[in-house]
């Protein structure tokens, strides 16, 4: 048999040059193999016949058996349509064609038995089937068609008459032209063990299923294979990297760690923090390079964990670097870490884009001669002018803001590979983590420090501002601080979006007795920083901001997060914003303010936010609502888009199953 991946789909009967071009451009179908793997997005059961007296305008696709009694042309101009009055003896409906040629009346004769298929709608009190599929009743064996497949097509394809049913016909032709079964891709024993359909049967069944059970088996086999090969590749890659890359060995925990632990640590570590520190200590003493993803919900104390891990690296004679996604965050890390390490023999430095010239030189020198032990940096560290004496550990905070290529740049600043710890507070659903970060080992901080009161989240409409303002005033008078977040800085076409600056002015008028800060993305870094610092020092009580404060900022005294136009934010963003409060001992609140006009999806998001504080639950819900392609962090990887049939939101269990299988196979036989 010809290799179906090597020939052009153009030569398949019924395709030809112009359709081939269209298939290639619109669906990226270039070969017969691509066509085989262009799966239907749904199937409709055509084994059942309905009667007209049991249908209404709300049903999905239905089919009827009956006769066309008469034709009539209705309306004029662009509204002109052809109506066929149809009856099965239990009632009457109208078959409707909007753009029609004379062929319809010739092809579908009066008083002949037909099976018509379509989606019923109600128009002028009568039930319509627009553009139905029609087959002669004596030519159609319903038990044979079973489930009819539907393929996605684009508007352009539809205009050129390349419809779902055309694609179905092409696939039919393709199968008819095959002289042998499609070659199997998995070994026999593996197919048997896992109760899979052979590939040939699965491909036939996904395009022409006889019944729902056969369809289910076909989908299972194809999803299984798709996810299995992704996992096999990731695990093989991780395995060979572990086997081939020699890692730095950090044999001691060291005096710094012990001194900090016994003298400076302001509170006991949570069990989860202890566990992940132990996991990393073991990694760094294993002789292999550590590649670990540390997941922990907002406020779970990842910074402290990172710092303790960095102390281990330093005691073993190496430098450590933590990279933050924004200057605000880097400066905040710098402040926290230097004050925590005060009195210990560690030299800490900060490197950001705004540290230039004379202030930058000594830092660069210190990194090069090794006198700087611990660096806190932004992207600025990636510049070629920055080099290290001996960089032993890199911590990447809030990873999703860093590209993979940027991370790799850091590794190249040494002759040897440093250990790598990637931290993220954006809870990534397990299924996604397994595909995106499948080559990293994962540690999870699944416990918040004790004494935290869960944030109380409430929904308010923007009409009742009075009560909200009274609440803000009461909280500030008790000594608390407030965030008010707006979606945009300058309103543009979207006139219904509130303007941050207008909001700021309004808040100033309502609360003349308080000091108010404003921070947004278009301010100069220095200005932004100054406003931020005023809020940190409690010189301002209310912070009016855009989402620039979304990531990482830590002001434990802030206890209220008000999110204006909350319906405009995605779930993970709302959760990140909410994570800015609830960091101190006081009861904290998150108020989601919306207009009355809400889409179903925003109602769902608000419902989820008010119901749970659990980041993982929210991430799963987000994945289900939006699909993996939209989630932050998935864009660069491309993995989520390459799936033909598996769905990361729905097929989590299967993914876990094939991952275990792949792991067992690679462990038993790495080659
Ligand atoms: P995140 O994981 O979101 O980066 P942080 O590291 O900013 O969280 O920590 C949030 C707050 O919790 C900080 O104020 C930190 O000092 C505090 N914290 C961290 N660990 C503990 C602990 N074991 N007990 C009490 N407070 C802690
Ligand atoms: Mg953090």
CSV table of C-alpha atoms and ligand atoms in Angstrom, one decimal, residues 302-303 333 397-398 552, ligand 2:
chain,number,residue,atom,x,y,z
A,302,UNK,CA,6.9,29.4,48.5
A,303,UNK,CA,9.3,32.3,48.9
A,333,UNK,CA,11.6,39.6,47.4
A,397,UNK,CA,9.2,32.5,40.4
A,398,UNK,CA,5.7,32.7,38.9
A,552,UNK,CA,3.0,37.9,44.2
B,2,LIG,MG1,5.2,34.3,45.7
